[in-house]
mmCIF file of C-alpha atoms and ligand atoms in Angstrom:
data_model
loop_
_atom_site.group_PDB
_atom_site.id
_atom_site.type_symbol
_atom_site.label_atom_id
_atom_site.label_comp_id
_atom_site.label_asym_id
_atom_site.label_seq_id
_atom_site.Cartn_x
_atom_site.Cartn_y
_atom_site.Cartn_z
ATOM 1 C CA MET I 1 0.000 0.000 0.000
ATOM 2 C CA SER I 2 1.427 3.415 -0.982
ATOM 3 C CA LYS I 3 1.766 6.278 1.452
ATOM 4 C CA LEU I 4 1.249 10.021 1.265
ATOM 5 C CA LYS I 5 2.579 12.685 3.608
ATOM 6 C CA VAL I 6 -0.566 14.713 4.178
ATOM 7 C CA ALA I 7 -0.167 18.349 5.132
ATOM 8 C CA GLU I 8 -3.877 19.133 5.135
ATOM 9 C CA LEU I 9 -7.140 17.440 4.249
ATOM 10 C CA PHE I 10 -10.283 19.546 4.341
ATOM 11 C CA TYR I 11 -13.601 20.322 2.698
ATOM 12 C CA SER I 12 -14.222 23.790 1.299
ATOM 13 C CA ILE I 13 -15.236 25.758 -1.798
ATOM 14 C CA GLN I 14 -12.678 25.895 -4.575
ATOM 15 C CA GLY I 15 -11.741 29.567 -4.667
ATOM 16 C CA GLU I 16 -9.572 29.688 -7.791
ATOM 17 C CA GLY I 17 -9.525 28.800 -11.467
ATOM 18 C CA ARG I 18 -11.807 26.596 -13.523
ATOM 19 C CA TYR I 19 -13.744 25.094 -10.608
ATOM 20 C CA MET I 20 -14.253 28.323 -8.648
ATOM 21 C CA GLY I 21 -17.309 27.886 -6.411
ATOM 22 C CA VAL I 22 -17.401 24.073 -6.600
ATOM 23 C CA PRO I 23 -17.536 22.189 -3.268
ATOM 24 C CA SER I 24 -14.213 20.413 -3.060
ATOM 25 C CA ILE I 25 -12.095 18.127 -0.962
ATOM 26 C CA PHE I 26 -8.551 19.508 -0.698
ATOM 27 C CA LEU I 27 -5.745 17.033 -0.214
ATOM 28 C CA ARG I 28 -2.549 18.975 0.408
ATOM 29 C CA THR I 29 0.577 16.861 0.088
ATOM 30 C CA PHE I 30 3.826 17.763 1.817
ATOM 31 C CA GLY I 31 6.899 18.974 -0.073
ATOM 32 C CA CYS I 32 7.733 21.494 -2.774
ATOM 33 C CA ASN I 33 10.710 22.163 -5.033
ATOM 34 C CA PHE I 34 10.280 25.956 -4.566
ATOM 35 C CA LYS I 35 10.055 28.472 -1.696
ATOM 36 C CA CYS I 36 8.456 31.472 -3.449
ATOM 37 C CA GLN I 37 9.729 33.959 -0.864
ATOM 38 C CA GLY I 38 9.295 36.863 -3.293
ATOM 39 C CA PHE I 39 5.484 37.080 -3.289
ATOM 40 C CA GLY I 40 4.277 40.441 -1.997
ATOM 41 C CA MET I 41 7.845 41.772 -1.665
ATOM 42 C CA PRO I 42 9.593 44.525 -3.627
ATOM 43 C CA ARG I 43 11.303 42.990 -6.662
ATOM 44 C CA GLY I 44 14.544 41.252 -5.671
ATOM 45 C CA GLU I 45 13.717 41.018 -1.942
ATOM 46 C CA LEU I 46 12.703 37.874 -0.083
ATOM 47 C CA SER I 47 10.197 37.508 2.740
ATOM 48 C CA ASN I 48 11.450 36.408 6.149
ATOM 49 C CA GLU I 49 8.003 35.978 7.763
ATOM 50 C CA VAL I 50 8.397 32.203 7.934
ATOM 51 C CA GLU I 51 11.790 32.561 9.616
ATOM 52 C CA VAL I 52 10.129 34.526 12.399
ATOM 53 C CA ILE I 53 7.328 31.940 12.758
ATOM 54 C CA ALA I 54 9.823 29.063 12.774
ATOM 55 C CA GLU I 55 11.574 30.587 15.808
ATOM 56 C CA ARG I 56 8.357 29.930 17.782
ATOM 57 C CA ILE I 57 7.757 26.493 16.312
ATOM 58 C CA ALA I 58 7.156 24.855 19.699
ATOM 59 C CA ASP I 59 4.037 27.032 20.121
ATOM 60 C CA PHE I 60 2.243 25.363 17.202
ATOM 61 C CA LYS I 61 0.763 21.879 17.473
ATOM 62 C CA THR I 62 -1.633 21.967 14.512
ATOM 63 C CA TYR I 63 -2.005 23.779 11.206
ATOM 64 C CA GLU I 64 -4.926 25.800 12.561
ATOM 65 C CA GLU I 65 -2.605 27.390 15.145
ATOM 66 C CA LEU I 66 -0.078 28.584 12.553
ATOM 67 C CA PRO I 67 -0.028 32.295 11.676
ATOM 68 C CA LEU I 68 -1.054 33.438 8.207
ATOM 69 C CA VAL I 69 1.560 35.309 6.212
ATOM 70 C CA SER I 70 1.111 38.337 3.978
ATOM 71 C CA THR I 71 4.322 37.769 1.971
ATOM 72 C CA GLY I 72 5.964 34.679 0.530
ATOM 73 C CA CYS I 73 4.221 31.326 0.037
ATOM 74 C CA ASP I 74 0.924 31.220 1.958
ATOM 75 C CA SER I 75 1.142 27.427 2.406
ATOM 76 C CA TYR I 76 4.684 27.447 3.795
ATOM 77 C CA ALA I 77 4.076 24.707 6.369
ATOM 78 C CA SER I 78 3.273 22.253 3.572
ATOM 79 C CA TRP I 79 6.875 22.183 2.369
ATOM 80 C CA ASP I 80 9.204 23.778 4.922
ATOM 81 C CA PRO I 81 10.993 20.863 6.674
ATOM 82 C CA ARG I 82 10.807 22.710 10.019
ATOM 83 C CA PHE I 83 7.033 22.097 10.006
ATOM 84 C CA LYS I 84 7.045 18.546 8.671
ATOM 85 C CA HIS I 85 6.044 17.003 12.013
ATOM 86 C CA LEU I 86 2.585 18.554 11.493
ATOM 87 C CA SER I 87 2.045 16.389 8.376
ATOM 88 C CA PRO I 88 1.443 12.696 9.082
ATOM 89 C CA MET I 89 2.477 9.943 6.671
ATOM 90 C CA LEU I 90 -0.694 7.987 5.899
ATOM 91 C CA ASP I 91 -1.381 4.999 3.712
ATOM 92 C CA THR I 92 -3.702 5.683 0.791
ATOM 93 C CA SER I 93 -6.477 3.595 2.301
ATOM 94 C CA ALA I 94 -6.474 5.789 5.433
ATOM 95 C CA VAL I 95 -6.548 8.882 3.197
ATOM 96 C CA ALA I 96 -9.562 7.514 1.259
ATOM 97 C CA ASP I 97 -11.339 6.781 4.574
ATOM 98 C CA ALA I 98 -10.590 10.277 5.864
ATOM 99 C CA ILE I 99 -11.852 11.844 2.626
ATOM 100 C CA CYS I 100 -15.157 9.973 2.843
ATOM 101 C CA ASP I 101 -15.501 10.987 6.485
ATOM 102 C CA ILE I 102 -15.418 14.680 5.622
ATOM 103 C CA LEU I 103 -17.733 14.467 2.602
ATOM 104 C CA PRO I 104 -21.085 15.856 3.796
ATOM 105 C CA HIS I 105 -22.980 12.702 2.647
ATOM 106 C CA LYS I 106 -20.066 10.323 3.333
ATOM 107 C CA THR I 107 -20.098 9.501 -0.371
ATOM 108 C CA TRP I 108 -19.357 11.477 -3.547
ATOM 109 C CA LYS I 109 -22.117 13.693 -4.950
ATOM 110 C CA ASP I 110 -21.037 16.712 -7.000
ATOM 111 C CA GLU I 111 -17.825 17.336 -5.073
ATOM 112 C CA HIS I 112 -14.510 17.695 -6.828
ATOM 113 C CA LEU I 113 -11.111 16.568 -5.509
ATOM 114 C CA VAL I 114 -8.219 19.020 -5.483
ATOM 115 C CA ILE I 115 -4.769 17.536 -4.970
ATOM 116 C CA THR I 116 -2.573 20.440 -4.052
ATOM 117 C CA GLY I 117 0.585 21.238 -2.154
ATOM 118 C CA GLY I 118 3.320 22.035 -1.791
ATOM 119 C CA GLU I 119 3.912 20.517 -5.182
ATOM 120 C CA PRO I 120 1.670 17.453 -5.559
ATOM 121 C CA LEU I 121 3.455 16.054 -8.634
ATOM 122 C CA LEU I 122 6.730 15.369 -6.829
ATOM 123 C CA GLY I 123 7.297 11.732 -5.799
ATOM 124 C CA TRP I 124 3.660 11.280 -4.711
ATOM 125 C CA GLN I 125 2.630 10.432 -8.288
ATOM 126 C CA ARG I 126 3.328 6.805 -7.500
ATOM 127 C CA ALA I 127 0.687 6.805 -4.731
ATOM 128 C CA TYR I 128 -2.202 8.349 -6.690
ATOM 129 C CA PRO I 129 -3.295 5.210 -8.590
ATOM 130 C CA ASP I 130 -3.771 3.430 -5.236
ATOM 131 C CA LEU I 131 -5.693 6.365 -3.809
ATOM 132 C CA LEU I 132 -7.845 7.116 -6.859
ATOM 133 C CA GLY I 133 -8.518 3.414 -7.436
ATOM 134 C CA HIS I 134 -9.721 2.858 -3.873
ATOM 135 C CA PRO I 135 -13.380 1.666 -3.738
ATOM 136 C CA LYS I 136 -14.346 4.707 -1.638
ATOM 137 C CA MET I 137 -13.213 6.989 -4.481
ATOM 138 C CA ALA I 138 -15.399 5.245 -7.071
ATOM 139 C CA GLY I 139 -17.999 8.031 -7.288
ATOM 140 C CA LEU I 140 -15.427 10.769 -7.830
ATOM 141 C CA LYS I 141 -15.803 12.399 -11.264
ATOM 142 C CA GLU I 142 -13.499 15.426 -11.313
ATOM 143 C CA ILE I 143 -9.949 15.859 -10.061
ATOM 144 C CA THR I 144 -7.614 18.831 -10.237
ATOM 145 C CA PHE I 145 -3.891 18.789 -9.601
ATOM 146 C CA GLU I 146 -2.739 22.243 -8.525
ATOM 147 C CA THR I 147 0.851 22.235 -9.690
ATOM 148 C CA ASN I 148 3.639 24.703 -10.330
ATOM 149 C CA GLY I 149 4.147 23.048 -13.728
ATOM 150 C CA THR I 150 7.751 21.944 -13.278
ATOM 151 C CA GLN I 151 7.294 18.238 -12.652
ATOM 152 C CA GLU I 152 7.183 15.706 -15.459
ATOM 153 C CA LEU I 153 4.507 13.054 -15.242
ATOM 154 C CA SER I 154 5.990 9.590 -14.845
ATOM 155 C CA GLU I 155 5.292 7.086 -17.632
ATOM 156 C CA GLU I 156 3.443 4.879 -15.107
ATOM 157 C CA PHE I 157 1.194 7.734 -14.018
ATOM 158 C CA ILE I 158 0.490 8.746 -17.633
ATOM 159 C CA GLU I 159 -0.499 5.150 -18.395
ATOM 160 C CA TYR I 160 -2.854 5.179 -15.422
ATOM 161 C CA LEU I 161 -4.485 8.500 -16.398
ATOM 162 C CA VAL I 162 -4.814 7.716 -20.086
ATOM 163 C CA GLN I 163 -7.136 4.799 -19.344
ATOM 164 C CA TRP I 164 -9.824 7.285 -18.232
ATOM 165 C CA GLN I 165 -9.972 8.593 -21.771
ATOM 166 C CA MET I 166 -10.629 5.180 -23.324
ATOM 167 C CA PRO I 167 -14.141 4.695 -24.692
ATOM 168 C CA ASN I 168 -14.515 1.238 -23.117
ATOM 169 C CA VAL I 169 -13.912 2.203 -19.447
ATOM 170 C CA ASP I 170 -17.041 1.891 -17.325
ATOM 171 C CA PHE I 171 -16.482 5.172 -15.510
ATOM 172 C CA ASP I 172 -15.870 8.678 -16.598
ATOM 173 C CA ARG I 173 -13.365 10.974 -14.910
ATOM 174 C CA GLU I 174 -12.148 14.383 -15.848
ATOM 175 C CA ILE I 175 -8.657 15.420 -14.883
ATOM 176 C CA THR I 176 -7.445 19.015 -14.792
ATOM 177 C CA PHE I 177 -3.995 20.457 -14.247
ATOM 178 C CA SER I 178 -4.198 23.931 -12.770
ATOM 179 C CA VAL I 179 -0.697 25.200 -13.512
ATOM 180 C CA SER I 180 0.362 28.122 -11.359
ATOM 181 C CA ALA I 181 3.584 28.880 -13.193
ATOM 182 C CA LYS I 182 5.884 31.020 -11.071
ATOM 183 C CA LEU I 183 6.926 34.386 -12.496
ATOM 184 C CA PRO I 184 9.988 36.295 -11.208
ATOM 185 C CA CYS I 185 7.785 38.027 -8.556
ATOM 186 C CA SER I 186 7.758 34.649 -6.760
ATOM 187 C CA GLY I 187 11.507 34.905 -6.197
ATOM 188 C CA GLU I 188 12.127 31.750 -8.260
ATOM 189 C CA LYS I 189 14.367 31.749 -11.336
ATOM 190 C CA TRP I 190 12.693 31.851 -14.756
ATOM 191 C CA GLU I 191 14.674 28.881 -16.074
ATOM 192 C CA ASP I 192 13.600 26.747 -13.109
ATOM 193 C CA ALA I 193 9.949 27.819 -13.159
ATOM 194 C CA ILE I 194 8.830 28.158 -16.786
ATOM 195 C CA LYS I 195 8.790 24.693 -18.327
ATOM 196 C CA PRO I 196 6.530 24.765 -21.398
ATOM 197 C CA GLU I 197 7.369 21.260 -22.682
ATOM 198 C CA ILE I 198 6.414 19.710 -19.345
ATOM 199 C CA VAL I 199 3.092 21.555 -19.205
ATOM 200 C CA CYS I 200 2.242 20.643 -22.806
ATOM 201 C CA ARG I 201 2.526 16.991 -21.808
ATOM 202 C CA TYR I 202 -0.225 17.478 -19.191
ATOM 203 C CA GLU I 203 -2.580 18.296 -22.069
ATOM 204 C CA ASP I 204 -2.095 14.767 -23.415
ATOM 205 C CA VAL I 205 -3.876 13.282 -20.401
ATOM 206 C CA GLY I 206 -6.308 16.009 -19.309
ATOM 207 C CA THR I 207 -7.255 19.650 -19.424
ATOM 208 C CA ALA I 208 -4.512 22.084 -18.437
ATOM 209 C CA TYR I 209 -4.681 25.801 -17.845
ATOM 210 C CA LEU I 210 -2.190 28.427 -16.727
ATOM 211 C CA LYS I 211 -2.769 30.739 -13.775
ATOM 212 C CA PHE I 212 -0.426 33.666 -13.160
ATOM 213 C CA VAL I 213 -0.291 35.579 -9.870
ATOM 214 C CA ILE I 214 -0.141 39.295 -10.668
ATOM 215 C CA ALA I 215 0.643 42.330 -8.514
ATOM 216 C CA THR I 216 2.278 44.857 -10.848
ATOM 217 C CA GLU I 217 2.551 45.879 -14.497
ATOM 218 C CA GLN I 218 5.958 44.193 -14.527
ATOM 219 C CA ASP I 219 4.328 40.917 -13.438
ATOM 220 C CA TYR I 220 1.911 41.197 -16.336
ATOM 221 C CA ALA I 221 4.781 41.875 -18.756
ATOM 222 C CA ASP I 222 6.493 38.732 -17.403
ATOM 223 C CA ALA I 223 3.250 36.772 -17.795
ATOM 224 C CA GLU I 224 3.033 37.835 -21.453
ATOM 225 C CA CYS I 225 6.572 36.514 -22.088
ATOM 226 C CA ALA I 226 5.708 33.266 -20.339
ATOM 227 C CA ILE I 227 2.438 32.876 -22.274
ATOM 228 C CA ALA I 228 4.364 33.350 -25.542
ATOM 229 C CA ALA I 229 6.822 30.626 -24.477
ATOM 230 C CA TYR I 230 4.018 28.178 -23.605
ATOM 231 C CA ARG I 231 2.134 28.933 -26.827
ATOM 232 C CA SER I 232 5.214 28.475 -28.973
ATOM 233 C CA ALA I 233 5.713 25.053 -27.354
ATOM 234 C CA GLY I 234 2.158 24.146 -28.415
ATOM 235 C CA PHE I 235 0.179 24.828 -25.245
ATOM 236 C CA LYS I 236 -3.514 25.223 -26.119
ATOM 237 C CA GLY I 237 -5.215 25.779 -22.746
ATOM 238 C CA HIS I 238 -6.812 28.836 -21.168
ATOM 239 C CA VAL I 239 -4.848 31.475 -19.264
ATOM 240 C CA TYR I 240 -6.016 33.081 -16.008
ATOM 241 C CA LEU I 241 -4.688 36.120 -14.200
ATOM 242 C CA MET I 242 -5.109 36.009 -10.427
ATOM 243 C CA PRO I 243 -4.419 38.822 -7.941
ATOM 244 C CA VAL I 244 -1.637 38.390 -5.417
ATOM 245 C CA GLY I 245 -2.949 38.371 -1.853
ATOM 246 C CA GLY I 246 -3.028 35.629 0.754
ATOM 247 C CA VAL I 247 -4.547 38.118 3.200
ATOM 248 C CA GLU I 248 -7.524 40.375 2.598
ATOM 249 C CA SER I 249 -5.659 43.688 2.845
ATOM 250 C CA VAL I 250 -3.300 42.712 0.003
ATOM 251 C CA TYR I 251 -5.974 40.941 -2.093
ATOM 252 C CA ALA I 252 -8.322 43.941 -1.889
ATOM 253 C CA LEU I 253 -5.626 46.228 -3.278
ATOM 254 C CA ASN I 254 -5.189 44.071 -6.364
ATOM 255 C CA ASN I 255 -8.334 42.178 -7.342
ATOM 256 C CA ARG I 256 -10.195 44.809 -9.365
ATOM 257 C CA ARG I 257 -7.061 45.979 -11.172
ATOM 258 C CA VAL I 258 -6.118 42.415 -12.128
ATOM 259 C CA ALA I 259 -9.697 41.730 -13.297
ATOM 260 C CA GLU I 260 -9.498 44.805 -15.515
ATOM 261 C CA LEU I 261 -6.101 43.732 -16.833
ATOM 262 C CA ALA I 262 -7.551 40.311 -17.725
ATOM 263 C CA MET I 263 -10.503 41.931 -19.520
ATOM 264 C CA LYS I 264 -8.272 44.331 -21.420
ATOM 265 C CA ASN I 265 -6.100 41.485 -22.680
ATOM 266 C CA GLY I 266 -8.812 38.924 -23.418
ATOM 267 C CA LEU I 267 -7.645 36.580 -20.666
ATOM 268 C CA ARG I 268 -9.617 34.884 -17.880
ATOM 269 C CA TYR I 269 -9.731 36.276 -14.348
ATOM 270 C CA SER I 270 -9.409 33.983 -11.373
ATOM 271 C CA ASP I 271 -10.501 35.237 -8.018
ATOM 272 C CA ARG I 272 -9.218 33.839 -4.707
ATOM 273 C CA LEU I 273 -12.611 33.317 -3.108
ATOM 274 C CA GLN I 274 -11.027 31.721 -0.046
ATOM 275 C CA VAL I 275 -9.668 35.147 0.949
ATOM 276 C CA PRO I 276 -12.925 37.202 1.146
ATOM 277 C CA LEU I 277 -15.002 34.159 2.206
ATOM 278 C CA PHE I 278 -12.743 32.525 4.766
ATOM 279 C CA LYS I 279 -9.813 34.948 5.282
ATOM 280 C CA ASN I 280 -7.589 32.261 3.727
ATOM 281 C CA GLU I 281 -7.327 30.506 7.089
ATOM 282 C CA TRP I 282 -5.627 27.110 7.173
ATOM 283 C CA GLY I 283 -8.234 24.477 6.296
ATOM 284 C CA THR I 284 -10.107 26.687 3.836
HETATM 285 S S1 SF4 P 301 5.239 26.474 -5.721
HETATM 286 FE FE1 SF4 P 301 3.360 26.860 -4.555
HETATM 287 S S2 SF4 P 301 3.553 25.622 -2.662
HETATM 288 FE FE2 SF4 P 301 5.593 25.694 -3.628
HETATM 289 S S3 SF4 P 301 6.590 27.397 -2.562
HETATM 290 FE FE3 SF4 P 301 5.649 28.235 -4.451
HETATM 291 S S4 SF4 P 301 3.621 28.980 -3.845
HETATM 292 FE FE4 SF4 P 301 4.384 27.625 -2.206
#
């Protein structure tokens, strides 16, 4: 039986992208290949909010007790090794049981599953066939991987996903890759973060779209360069612009301007409904 290191598992409303507003189970896996300490900071500077929180690590026993941050990655505890003790390693059968327990009817209705992170396409790919093939997951129809778009799909995982597209399978599942490609405002290097060939491959097994976090005109100019790179590699999916803002004060400064920028450029706007609805608290 495969195992997953589970940072968070909760039921909420999907606040971003294609499934905005859809009731969803969020499975947040532990681990990421990035740190994204540049979000919300002046260009070239890195946030140290997590460093300050980590100094008080003994004060926090659960995710719900952790402070929110207004700069850097808002899900820092799902990849920073200093917080790894908050994320249990569970076998996929225990994860399937826990998912069914938090579904309001204890079985799938119209809910969608979001596998997020951290970066959920790191080594955990090998565990997903066990999880998604578990009898308790049989009624699940729609799955989104929220990825940073840098991880290749393994041949084994591709083989597993491709079967859902065969006409003779007796169930129907839709898979989506929500690719939040990291622009320089994240603090990550362009050559590490913008991987068009990898993202194009996601389109062979499901629907993929790009989602760029925007705070400034410079971010939008970077997004345009990235979009051109993805398109020239053959990427066909939709593109969303999403305002920066893991806390309401930052989100409220940006959302209308980013919506207008999306309209002006014929791109889609993604809100972050979890911020106005739930203050982006852990578990929402
Ligand atoms: S890729 Fe996502 S989870 Fe990883 S550090 Fe960046 S924002 Fe956080």
